[in-house]
Coordinates of N, CA, C and O in Angstrom, one line a residue:
X178 N 0.8 -1.2 0.0 CA -0.1 0.0 -0.1 C 0.9 1.1 0.0 O 1.9 1.4 0.8
X179 N 0.5 2.2 -0.9 CA 1.2 3.4 -0.9 C 1.1 4.2 0.5 O 0.0 4.3 1.0
X180 N 2.3 4.7 0.8 CA 2.3 5.8 2.0 C 1.8 7.2 1.5 O 2.2 7.5 0.3
X181 N 1.0 7.7 2.2 CA 0.5 9.0 1.9 C 1.4 10.3 2.5 O 2.2 9.9 3.5
X182 N 1.5 11.3 2.1 CA 2.3 12.3 2.5 C 2.0 13.3 3.8 O 2.6 14.1 4.1
X183 N 1.0 12.6 4.5 CA 0.6 13.3 5.7 C 0.8 12.3 6.8 O 0.8 11.0 6.7
X184 N 1.0 12.7 8.1 CA 1.0 11.9 9.2 C -0.2 11.6 9.8 O -1.2 12.4 9.5
X185 N -0.2 10.8 10.8 CA -1.5 10.6 11.7 C -1.2 10.7 13.1 O -0.1 10.4 13.6
X186 N -2.3 10.9 13.9 CA -2.2 11.0 15.3 C -3.3 10.1 15.8 O -4.5 10.3 15.3
X187 N -3.1 9.1 16.6 CA -3.9 8.4 17.4 C -4.5 9.1 18.6 O -3.6 9.5 19.6
X188 N -5.8 9.4 18.7 CA -6.4 10.1 19.8 C -6.6 9.1 20.9 O -7.4 8.2 21.0
X189 N -5.8 9.3 21.9 CA -5.8 8.3 23.2 C -5.9 9.1 24.5 O -5.3 8.6 25.4
X190 N -6.5 10.2 24.4 CA -6.4 11.1 25.6 C -7.6 11.0 26.5 O -7.7 11.5 27.5
X191 N -8.4 10.1 26.2 CA -9.8 9.8 27.0 C -9.5 9.0 28.2 O -8.4 8.4 28.5
X192 N -10.3 9.1 29.2 CA -10.1 8.6 30.5 C -10.5 7.1 30.5 O -10.3 6.4 31.5
X193 N -11.3 6.7 29.6 CA -11.8 5.2 29.5 C -12.7 4.9 30.7 O -12.5 3.8 31.1
X194 N -13.5 5.8 31.2 CA -14.3 5.4 32.5 C -15.2 4.2 32.3 O -15.5 3.4 33.2
X195 N -15.9 4.2 31.0 CA -16.7 3.1 30.9 C -16.2 1.8 30.8 O -16.8 0.6 30.9
X196 N -14.8 1.8 30.4 CA -14.2 0.4 30.4 C -13.2 0.1 31.5 O -12.5 -1.0 31.6
X197 N -13.3 1.1 32.5 CA -12.6 0.9 33.6 C -11.1 1.2 33.6 O -10.3 0.6 34.5
X198 N -10.8 2.2 32.8 CA -9.3 2.7 32.9 C -8.8 3.1 31.7 O -9.4 3.6 30.8
X199 N -7.5 3.0 31.5 CA -6.7 3.5 30.2 C -7.1 2.6 29.0 O -6.6 1.4 28.9
X200 N -8.0 3.2 28.3 CA -8.5 2.4 27.0 C -7.4 2.1 26.2 O -7.6 0.9 25.5
X201 N -6.5 2.9 26.1 CA -5.4 2.6 25.0 C -4.8 1.4 25.3 O -4.3 0.6 24.4
X202 N -4.7 0.9 26.6 CA -3.8 -0.2 27.0 C -4.7 -1.5 27.4 O -4.2 -2.7 27.7
X203 N -6.1 -1.5 27.1 CA -6.9 -2.6 27.2 C -6.5 -3.5 26.1 O -6.3 -3.1 25.0
X204 N -6.3 -4.7 26.6 CA -6.1 -5.9 25.7 C -7.0 -6.5 24.8 O -8.1 -6.8 25.4
X205 N -6.9 -6.5 23.7 CA -7.8 -7.2 22.5 C -7.0 -8.3 21.9 O -6.0 -7.9 21.1
X206 N -7.3 -9.5 22.3 CA -6.5 -10.6 21.6 C -5.0 -10.6 22.1 O -4.3 -10.9 21.4
X207 N -4.9 -10.2 23.3 CA -3.6 -10.1 24.1 C -2.7 -9.0 23.6 O -1.7 -8.8 23.9
X208 N -3.2 -8.1 22.8 CA -2.6 -6.8 22.2 C -3.4 -5.6 22.7 O -4.6 -5.4 22.5
X209 N -2.5 -4.4 23.1 CA -3.2 -3.3 23.4 C -4.0 -2.7 22.3 O -3.6 -2.6 21.1
X210 N -5.2 -2.0 22.6 CA -5.8 -1.4 21.4 C -5.2 -0.4 20.8 O -5.2 -0.3 19.5
X211 N -4.3 0.4 21.4 CA -3.2 1.3 20.7 C -2.6 0.7 19.6 O -2.2 1.3 18.4
X212 N -2.1 -0.5 19.9 CA -1.2 -1.2 19.0 C -1.9 -1.7 17.7 O -1.5 -1.6 16.5
X213 N -3.2 -2.2 17.9 CA -4.1 -2.6 16.8 C -4.3 -1.1 15.9 O -4.2 -1.5 14.5
X214 N -4.6 -0.3 16.5 CA -4.9 1.1 15.6 C -3.5 1.3 14.8 O -3.5 1.7 13.7
X215 N -2.3 1.4 15.5 CA -1.1 1.7 15.1 C -0.8 0.8 13.8 O -0.4 1.3 12.7
X216 N -1.1 -0.6 14.0 CA -0.6 -1.5 12.9 C -1.6 -1.2 11.6 O -1.0 -1.6 10.6
X217 N -2.7 -0.9 11.9 CA -3.6 -0.5 10.7 C -3.2 0.6 10.0 O -3.4 0.8 8.9
X218 N -2.8 1.7 10.8 CA -2.6 3.1 10.2 C -1.3 3.5 9.6 O -1.1 4.1 8.7
X219 N -0.4 2.8 10.3 CA 1.1 3.3 10.1 C 1.5 3.0 8.7 O 2.3 3.8 8.1
X220 N 1.2 1.7 8.1 CA 1.6 1.5 6.8 C 0.9 2.5 5.7 O 1.3 2.7 4.6
X221 N -0.1 3.4 6.2 CA -0.6 4.1 5.2 C -0.4 5.6 5.2 O -0.7 6.5 4.2
X222 N 0.7 6.1 6.2 CA 0.8 7.4 6.4 C 2.1 7.7 6.6 O 3.0 6.7 6.6
X223 N 2.7 8.9 6.7 CA 4.1 9.4 7.0 C 4.2 9.7 8.2 O 4.3 10.9 8.6
X224 N 4.3 8.8 9.1 CA 4.5 8.9 10.6 C 3.4 9.0 11.4 O 2.3 9.5 11.1
X225 N 3.6 8.6 12.6 CA 2.5 8.3 13.6 C 2.8 8.9 14.9 O 3.8 8.6 15.3
X226 N 2.1 9.6 15.6 CA 2.2 10.1 17.0 C 0.8 9.7 17.6 O -0.1 9.3 17.2
X227 N 1.0 9.9 19.1 CA -0.1 9.5 19.9 C -0.5 10.8 20.7 O 0.5 11.5 21.3
X228 N -1.7 11.1 20.7 CA -2.3 12.3 21.5 C -2.6 11.7 22.8 O -3.7 11.0 23.2
X229 N -1.6 11.9 24.0 CA -1.6 11.4 25.1 C -0.7 12.1 26.0 O -0.1 13.0 25.7
X230 N -0.6 11.6 27.4 CA 0.1 12.3 28.3 C 1.3 11.6 28.5 O 2.4 12.0 29.3
X231 N 1.5 10.3 27.9 CA 2.6 9.4 28.2 C 3.1 8.6 27.1 O 2.2 8.5 26.0
X232 N 4.3 8.1 26.9 CA 4.8 7.5 25.8 C 4.1 6.1 25.5 O 3.7 5.3 26.5
X233 N 4.1 5.6 24.1 CA 3.7 4.5 23.7 C 4.7 4.0 22.9 O 5.0 4.2 21.7
X234 N 5.8 3.1 23.4 CA 6.8 2.5 22.7 C 7.5 3.3 21.8 O 7.6 2.9 20.7
X235 N 7.9 4.5 22.1 CA 8.7 5.3 21.3 C 7.9 6.3 20.4 O 8.6 6.9 19.6
X236 N 6.6 6.1 20.2 CA 5.8 7.1 19.3 C 6.1 8.4 19.9 O 5.9 8.8 21.1
X237 N 5.9 9.3 19.1 CA 6.1 10.7 19.5 C 4.8 11.1 20.3 O 3.7 10.6 19.9
X238 N 4.9 11.8 21.4 CA 3.7 12.1 22.2 C 3.2 13.6 22.0 O 4.1 14.5 21.9
X239 N 2.0 13.7 21.6 CA 1.4 15.1 21.2 C 0.4 15.4 22.2 O -0.6 15.0 22.2
X240 N 0.9 16.0 23.5 CA -0.2 16.3 24.5 C -1.1 17.6 24.1 O -0.6 18.3 23.2
X241 N -2.2 17.5 24.7 CA -3.2 18.8 24.6 C -2.5 20.1 24.9 O -1.8 20.0 26.1
X242 N -2.8 21.2 24.3 CA -2.4 22.4 24.8 C -3.0 22.7 26.0 O -2.5 23.3 26.8
X243 N -4.4 22.5 26.1 CA -5.2 22.7 27.4 C -5.9 21.4 27.6 O -6.8 21.0 26.7
X244 N -5.6 20.7 28.6 CA -6.2 19.5 29.0 C -7.7 19.7 29.2 O -8.2 20.8 29.7
X245 N -8.5 18.6 29.0 CA -9.9 18.7 29.3 C -10.9 19.1 28.2 O -12.0 19.5 28.5
X246 N -10.3 19.3 26.9 CA -11.2 19.8 25.9 C -11.7 18.8 24.9 O -12.2 18.9 24.0
X247 N -11.5 17.4 25.4 CA -12.2 16.4 24.7 C -11.3 16.2 23.3 O -10.3 16.5 23.1
X248 N -12.0 15.3 22.4 CA -11.4 15.0 21.3 C -10.9 16.2 20.4 O -9.9 16.1 19.7
X249 N -11.8 17.3 20.4 CA -11.3 18.5 19.6 C -10.0 19.1 20.1 O -9.1 19.5 19.3
X250 N -9.7 19.0 21.5 CA -8.3 19.3 21.9 C -7.3 18.4 21.3 O -6.2 18.9 20.9
X251 N -7.5 17.1 21.3 CA -6.5 16.3 20.6 C -6.4 16.6 19.2 O -5.3 16.4 18.6
X252 N -7.5 17.0 18.5 CA -7.3 17.3 17.0 C -6.4 18.5 16.8 O -5.7 18.6 16.0
X253 N -6.6 19.4 17.9 CA -5.9 20.7 17.5 C -4.3 20.3 17.9 O -3.5 20.7 17.2
X254 N -4.2 19.5 19.0 CA -2.8 19.1 19.1 C -2.0 18.3 17.9 O -0.8 18.5 17.4
X255 N -2.9 17.5 17.1 CA -2.4 16.8 16.0 C -2.2 17.8 14.9 O -1.2 17.9 14.1
X256 N -3.0 18.7 14.8 CA -2.7 19.9 13.7 C -1.4 20.5 14.0 O -0.7 20.9 13.2
X257 N -1.2 21.1 15.2 CA -0.1 21.8 15.6 C 1.2 20.9 15.3 O 2.1 21.4 14.7
X258 N 1.2 19.6 15.8 CA 2.3 18.7 15.4 C 2.7 18.6 14.2 O 3.8 18.7 13.7
X259 N 1.5 18.5 13.1 CA 1.7 18.3 11.8 C 2.2 19.4 11.1 O 3.2 19.3 10.3
X260 N 1.8 20.7 11.7 CA 2.4 21.9 11.1 C 3.8 21.9 11.4 O 4.7 22.3 10.6
X261 N 4.3 21.4 12.6 CA 5.8 21.5 13.0 C 6.6 20.5 12.0 O 7.7 20.6 11.8
X262 N 6.0 19.6 11.4 CA 6.6 18.6 10.5 C 6.5 19.3 8.9 O 7.0 18.5 8.0
X263 N 5.9 20.3 9.0 CA 5.7 20.8 7.5 C 4.7 20.2 6.6 O 4.5 20.4 5.4
X264 N 3.7 19.5 7.3 CA 2.7 18.8 6.7 C 1.3 19.7 6.5 O 1.2 20.6 7.3
X265 N 0.7 19.6 5.4 CA -0.5 20.5 5.1 C -1.6 19.8 5.8 O -2.5 20.5 6.1
X266 N -1.7 18.4 5.9 CA -2.8 17.7 6.5 C -2.5 16.8 7.6 O -1.3 16.3 7.4
X267 N -3.3 16.3 8.4 CA -3.0 15.2 9.4 C -4.3 14.4 9.7 O -5.4 14.9 9.5
X268 N -4.1 13.1 9.7 CA -5.1 12.1 9.7 C -5.4 11.9 11.3 O -4.2 11.8 11.9
X269 N -6.5 11.8 11.9 CA -6.7 11.6 13.2 C -7.6 10.2 13.1 O -8.6 10.2 12.4
X270 N -7.2 9.4 14.2 CA -8.1 8.2 14.5 C -8.3 8.0 15.8 O -7.3 8.3 16.6
X271 N -9.3 7.2 16.4 CA -9.5 7.1 17.7 C -8.7 5.7 18.2 O -8.8 4.9 17.5
X272 N -8.2 5.8 19.5 CA -7.6 4.7 20.0 C -8.4 3.3 20.2 O -7.8 2.3 20.2
X273 N -9.7 3.6 20.2 CA -10.6 2.5 20.5 C -11.3 2.0 19.2 O -12.3 1.3 19.3
X274 N -10.7 2.2 17.8 CA -11.2 1.7 16.7 C -10.2 0.6 16.1 O -9.5 1.0 15.1
X275 N -10.1 -0.4 16.7 CA -9.1 -1.5 16.2 C -9.3 -2.0 14.9 O -8.4 -2.9 14.4
X276 N -10.4 -1.9 14.1 CA -10.7 -2.5 12.7 C -10.7 -1.5 11.7 O -11.3 -1.7 10.6
X277 N -9.9 -0.5 11.9 CA -9.9 0.7 10.8 C -9.6 0.1 9.4 O -9.0 -1.0 9.3
X278 N -10.3 0.6 8.3 CA -9.9 -0.1 7.1 C -8.5 0.2 6.6 O -7.7 1.2 7.0
X279 N -7.9 -0.6 5.9 CA -6.4 -0.6 5.5 C -6.3 0.2 4.3 O -5.2 0.6 4.0
X280 N -7.3 0.6 3.9 CA -7.2 1.9 2.7 C -8.0 3.1 3.3 O -8.2 4.1 2.5
X281 N -7.9 3.4 4.5 CA -8.5 4.5 5.1 C -7.8 5.8 4.5 O -8.5 6.7 4.0
X282 N -6.5 5.9 4.6 CA -5.8 7.1 4.1 C -6.1 7.3 2.7 O -6.3 8.5 2.3
X283 N -6.0 6.2 1.8 CA -6.2 6.5 0.5 C -7.5 7.0 0.2 O -7.7 8.0 -0.7
X284 N -8.7 6.5 0.8 CA -9.9 6.9 0.7 C -10.3 8.3 1.1 O -11.0 9.0 0.6
X285 N -9.5 8.7 2.4 CA -9.8 10.1 2.8 C -8.9 11.1 2.1 O -9.1 12.3 2.2
X286 N -7.9 10.8 1.2 CA -7.1 11.6 0.4 C -7.7 12.1 -0.6 O -7.4 11.9 -1.7
X287 N -8.7 13.0 -0.4 CA -9.4 13.7 -1.6 C -9.4 15.3 -1.0 O -9.2 15.6 0.1
X288 N -9.9 16.0 -1.9 CA -9.8 17.6 -1.7 C -10.9 17.9 -0.6 O -12.0 17.2 -0.5
X289 N -10.6 18.7 0.4 CA -11.4 19.0 1.3 C -10.6 19.8 2.6 O -9.5 19.2 2.7
X290 N -11.3 20.6 3.3 CA -10.6 21.2 4.5 C -10.7 20.1 5.6 O -9.9 20.0 6.5
X291 N -11.7 19.6 5.7 CA -11.9 18.2 6.6 C -12.6 17.2 5.8 O -13.9 17.4 5.4
X292 N -12.0 16.1 5.8 CA -12.5 14.9 5.1 C -12.7 13.7 6.2 O -11.7 13.3 6.7
X293 N -14.0 13.5 6.3 CA -14.1 12.6 7.5 C -14.9 11.2 7.1 O -15.8 11.3 6.0
X294 N -14.7 10.1 7.6 CA -15.2 8.9 7.2 C -16.7 8.9 7.7 O -17.1 9.4 8.7
X295 N -17.6 8.2 6.9 CA -19.0 8.0 7.1 C -19.5 6.8 6.8 O -19.1 6.2 5.9
X296 N -20.3 6.2 7.6 CA -20.8 4.9 7.3 C -22.5 5.1 7.5 O -22.9 6.4 7.8
X297 N -23.2 4.0 7.3 CA -24.6 4.2 7.4 C -25.0 4.6 8.9 O -26.1 5.2 9.1
X298 N -24.1 4.5 9.8 CA -24.3 4.9 11.1 C -24.2 6.4 11.4 O -24.5 7.0 12.6
X299 N -23.6 7.0 10.4 CA -23.3 8.6 10.4 C -21.9 8.8 10.2 O -21.0 8.1 9.9
X300 N -21.5 10.1 10.7 CA -20.3 10.6 10.3 C -19.4 10.2 11.5 O -19.7 10.3 12.7
X301 N -18.1 9.8 11.2 CA -17.3 9.5 12.3 C -16.1 10.5 12.4 O -15.1 10.5 11.9
X302 N -16.6 11.5 13.2 CA -15.7 12.9 13.2 C -14.4 12.8 13.6 O -13.5 13.6 13.4
X303 N -14.1 11.8 14.4 CA -12.5 11.7 14.9 C -11.7 11.0 13.9 O -10.5 11.0 14.1
X304 N -12.3 10.3 13.1 CA -11.6 9.5 11.9 C -11.7 10.4 10.5 O -12.5 10.3 9.8
X305 N -10.8 11.4 10.6 CA -10.8 12.3 9.6 C -9.4 13.0 9.1 O -8.4 12.8 9.8
X306 N -9.4 13.5 8.0 CA -8.1 14.2 7.5 C -8.3 15.7 7.8 O -9.3 16.1 7.1
X307 N -7.4 16.3 8.4 CA -7.7 17.8 8.7 C -6.7 18.7 8.0 O -5.5 18.4 8.0
X308 N -7.1 19.8 7.5 CA -6.2 20.8 7.1 C -5.7 21.6 8.1 O -6.3 22.0 8.9
X309 N -4.3 21.4 8.4 CA -3.6 22.1 9.5 C -3.8 23.6 9.6 O -3.7 24.0 10.6
X310 N -4.1 24.2 8.4 CA -4.3 25.6 8.4 C -5.5 26.1 9.4 O -5.7 27.2 9.6
X311 N -6.3 25.2 9.7 CA -7.7 25.2 10.5 C -7.2 25.3 12.2 O -8.2 25.6 12.8
X312 N -6.0 25.2 12.4 CA -5.6 25.2 13.9 C -6.2 26.4 14.7 O -6.6 26.4 15.7
X313 N -5.8 27.5 14.1 CA -6.2 28.8 14.7 C -7.8 28.7 14.9 O -8.2 29.4 15.9
X314 N -8.5 28.6 14.1 CA -10.0 28.5 13.9 C -10.5 27.7 15.0 O -11.4 27.9 15.9
X315 N -9.8 26.4 15.0 CA -10.2 25.4 16.1 C -9.7 26.0 17.6 O -10.7 25.6 18.5
X316 N -8.6 26.6 17.6 CA -8.2 26.9 18.9 C -9.3 28.1 19.4 O -9.6 28.0 20.7
X317 N -9.7 28.9 18.5 CA -10.6 30.0 18.9 C -12.0 29.3 19.4 O -12.7 29.8 20.2
X318 N -12.5 28.4 18.5 CA -13.6 27.7 19.0 C -13.6 27.0 20.2 O -14.6 27.1 21.1
X319 N -12.6 26.3 20.6 CA -12.2 25.6 21.8 C -12.3 26.7 23.0 O -13.0 26.5 24.0
X320 N -11.6 27.9 22.7 CA -11.6 29.0 23.8 C -13.1 29.5 24.0 O -13.5 29.9 25.0
X321 N -14.0 29.3 22.8 CA -15.3 29.9 23.1 C -16.1 28.8 23.6 O -17.3 29.0 23.8
X322 N -15.7 27.6 23.9 CA -16.3 26.6 24.7 C -17.0 25.4 23.7 O -17.6 24.5 24.3
X323 N -16.6 25.4 22.4 CA -17.0 24.4 21.5 C -16.3 23.0 22.2 O -15.1 23.1 22.3
X324 N -17.0 21.9 22.2 CA -16.5 20.7 22.5 C -16.6 19.5 21.6 O -16.1 18.6 21.7
X325 N -17.7 19.6 20.9 CA -18.3 18.5 20.0 C -17.5 18.7 18.8 O -17.7 19.7 18.1
X326 N -16.9 17.6 18.2 CA -16.3 17.6 17.0 C -17.1 18.1 15.7 O -16.9 18.9 15.0
X327 N -18.4 17.4 15.7 CA -19.3 17.6 14.6 C -19.7 19.1 14.6 O -19.9 19.7 13.4
X328 N -19.9 19.8 15.8 CA -20.3 21.0 15.8 C -19.5 22.0 15.1 O -19.8 23.0 14.4
X329 N -18.2 21.9 15.6 CA -17.1 22.8 14.7 C -17.0 22.2 13.4 O -16.9 23.3 12.5
X330 N -16.7 21.1 13.1 CA -16.4 20.6 11.8 C -17.5 21.0 10.8 O -17.3 21.3 9.8
X331 N -18.9 20.7 11.3 CA -19.9 21.3 10.5 C -19.9 22.7 10.0 O -20.1 23.1 8.9
X332 N -19.5 23.6 11.0 CA -19.4 25.0 10.7 C -18.3 25.4 9.8 O -18.3 26.4 9.0
X333 N -17.2 24.6 9.7 CA -16.0 24.8 8.6 C -16.4 24.2 7.4 O -16.0 24.7 6.3
X334 N -17.0 23.0 7.4 CA -17.4 22.4 6.1 C -16.8 21.0 6.1 O -15.5 20.9 6.2
X335 N -17.5 20.0 6.0 CA -17.0 18.5 6.0 C -17.3 17.9 4.8 O -18.4 17.9 4.3
X336 N -16.3 17.3 4.1 CA -16.5 16.3 3.1 C -16.6 15.0 3.4 O -15.5 14.4 3.9
X337 N -17.6 14.4 3.4 CA -17.9 13.0 3.9 C -17.3 11.9 2.9 O -17.6 12.2 1.7
X338 N -16.7 10.8 3.4 CA -16.3 9.8 2.4 C -17.1 8.6 3.0 O -16.9 8.2 4.1
X339 N -17.9 8.0 2.1 CA -18.6 6.9 2.5 C -17.8 5.5 2.6 O -17.2 5.3 1.6
X340 N -17.9 4.7 3.8 CA -17.5 3.5 3.7 C -18.6 2.5 4.0 O -19.4 2.8 4.9
X341 N -18.6 1.4 3.3 CA -19.7 0.3 3.4 C -19.8 -0.3 4.8 O -20.7 -0.6 5.3
X342 N -18.5 -0.7 5.0 CA -18.3 -1.6 6.3 C -18.3 -0.7 7.7 O -17.3 -0.2 8.2
X343 N -19.6 -0.6 8.3 CA -19.6 0.4 9.5 C -18.8 -0.3 10.6 O -18.4 0.3 11.5
X344 N -18.6 -1.8 10.5 CA -17.7 -2.4 11.5 C -16.4 -2.1 11.5 O -15.8 -2.2 12.6
X345 N -15.8 -1.5 10.7 CA -14.5 -1.1 10.7 C -14.3 0.1 11.5 O -13.2 0.4 11.9
X346 N -15.3 0.9 12.0 CA -15.2 1.9 12.9 C -15.8 1.6 14.1 O -16.1 2.5 14.9
X347 N -15.9 0.2 14.6 CA -16.5 0.0 15.7 C -15.7 0.5 16.8 O -14.4 0.4 16.8
X348 N -16.2 1.0 17.8 CA -15.5 1.6 19.1 C -15.6 0.6 20.3 O -16.7 0.1 20.5
X349 N -14.6 0.5 20.9 CA -14.6 -0.5 22.2 C -14.5 0.5 23.2 O -13.5 1.3 23.6
X350 N -15.7 0.8 23.9 CA -16.0 1.6 24.9 C -16.3 0.8 26.3 O -16.1 1.5 27.4
X351 N -16.9 -0.2 26.3 CA -17.3 -1.0 27.5 C -16.7 -2.5 27.4 O -16.2 -2.9 26.3
X352 N -17.0 -3.2 28.4 CA -16.6 -4.6 28.6 C -17.4 -5.5 27.5 O -16.8 -6.3 26.9
X353 N -18.7 -5.0 27.4 CA -19.5 -5.7 26.3 C -18.9 -5.6 24.9 O -18.8 -6.4 24.1
X354 N -18.4 -4.2 24.6 CA -17.9 -4.0 23.4 C -16.5 -4.8 23.2 O -16.4 -5.4 22.1
X355 N -15.8 -4.9 24.3 CA -14.6 -5.6 24.1 C -14.8 -7.1 23.7 O -14.2 -7.8 23.0
X356 N -15.9 -7.7 24.4 CA -16.2 -9.0 24.1 C -16.6 -9.2 22.7 O -16.2 -10.2 21.9
X357 N -17.5 -8.2 22.2 CA -17.8 -8.4 20.8 C -16.6 -8.2 19.8 O -16.5 -8.8 18.9
X358 N -15.5 -7.4 20.1 CA -14.3 -7.1 19.4 C -13.4 -8.4 19.4 O -13.1 -9.0 18.4
X359 N -13.4 -9.1 20.6 CA -12.7 -10.4 20.7 C -13.5 -11.5 19.8 O -12.7 -12.2 19.1
X360 N -14.6 -11.5 19.6 CA -15.4 -12.3 18.8 C -15.0 -12.1 17.5 O -14.9 -12.9 16.6
X361 N -15.0 -10.7 17.1 CA -14.6 -10.5 15.7 C -13.3 -10.8 15.2 O -13.0 -11.1 14.0
X362 N -12.4 -10.7 16.1 CA -10.9 -11.1 15.8 C -10.9 -12.7 15.6 O -10.1 -13.0 14.5

């Protein structure tokens, strides 16, 4: 698979309350969730970092500028990190999505300021390719109290890309979800 010229950031800053702790390190088939996501995304992009407060086996750590702003804070951190690399865009994916498509980057690599995955279940706002020039706009939206990804993204304009396999974007949020993911493995 061809590597794309943008990096990716795994959003792993959540507290994982519903699953009982650090979601990134929850084991699925004996492998931490973050590793499943990394293994799916890294061949598709030019470098991967993790949005978290701690290291994950040598991956660059991209902490939030201001903690407690949810996924949008992680997306802003991803944009700023990618800008520092000289990248024009950055892909973000959630740490709890271990079955992401192996052609995710290629499918999202279309024109648009925000290009997000969509399935019959709806828009997957954290699985998106972001124009890093939006960082200041996002920083201002966060300062004004915006916390929902789709609220901000809809205001900027989202280019949705339809994926037929909704299961590829399955989130592991609870023990029940983890059991379903184990069955899928």
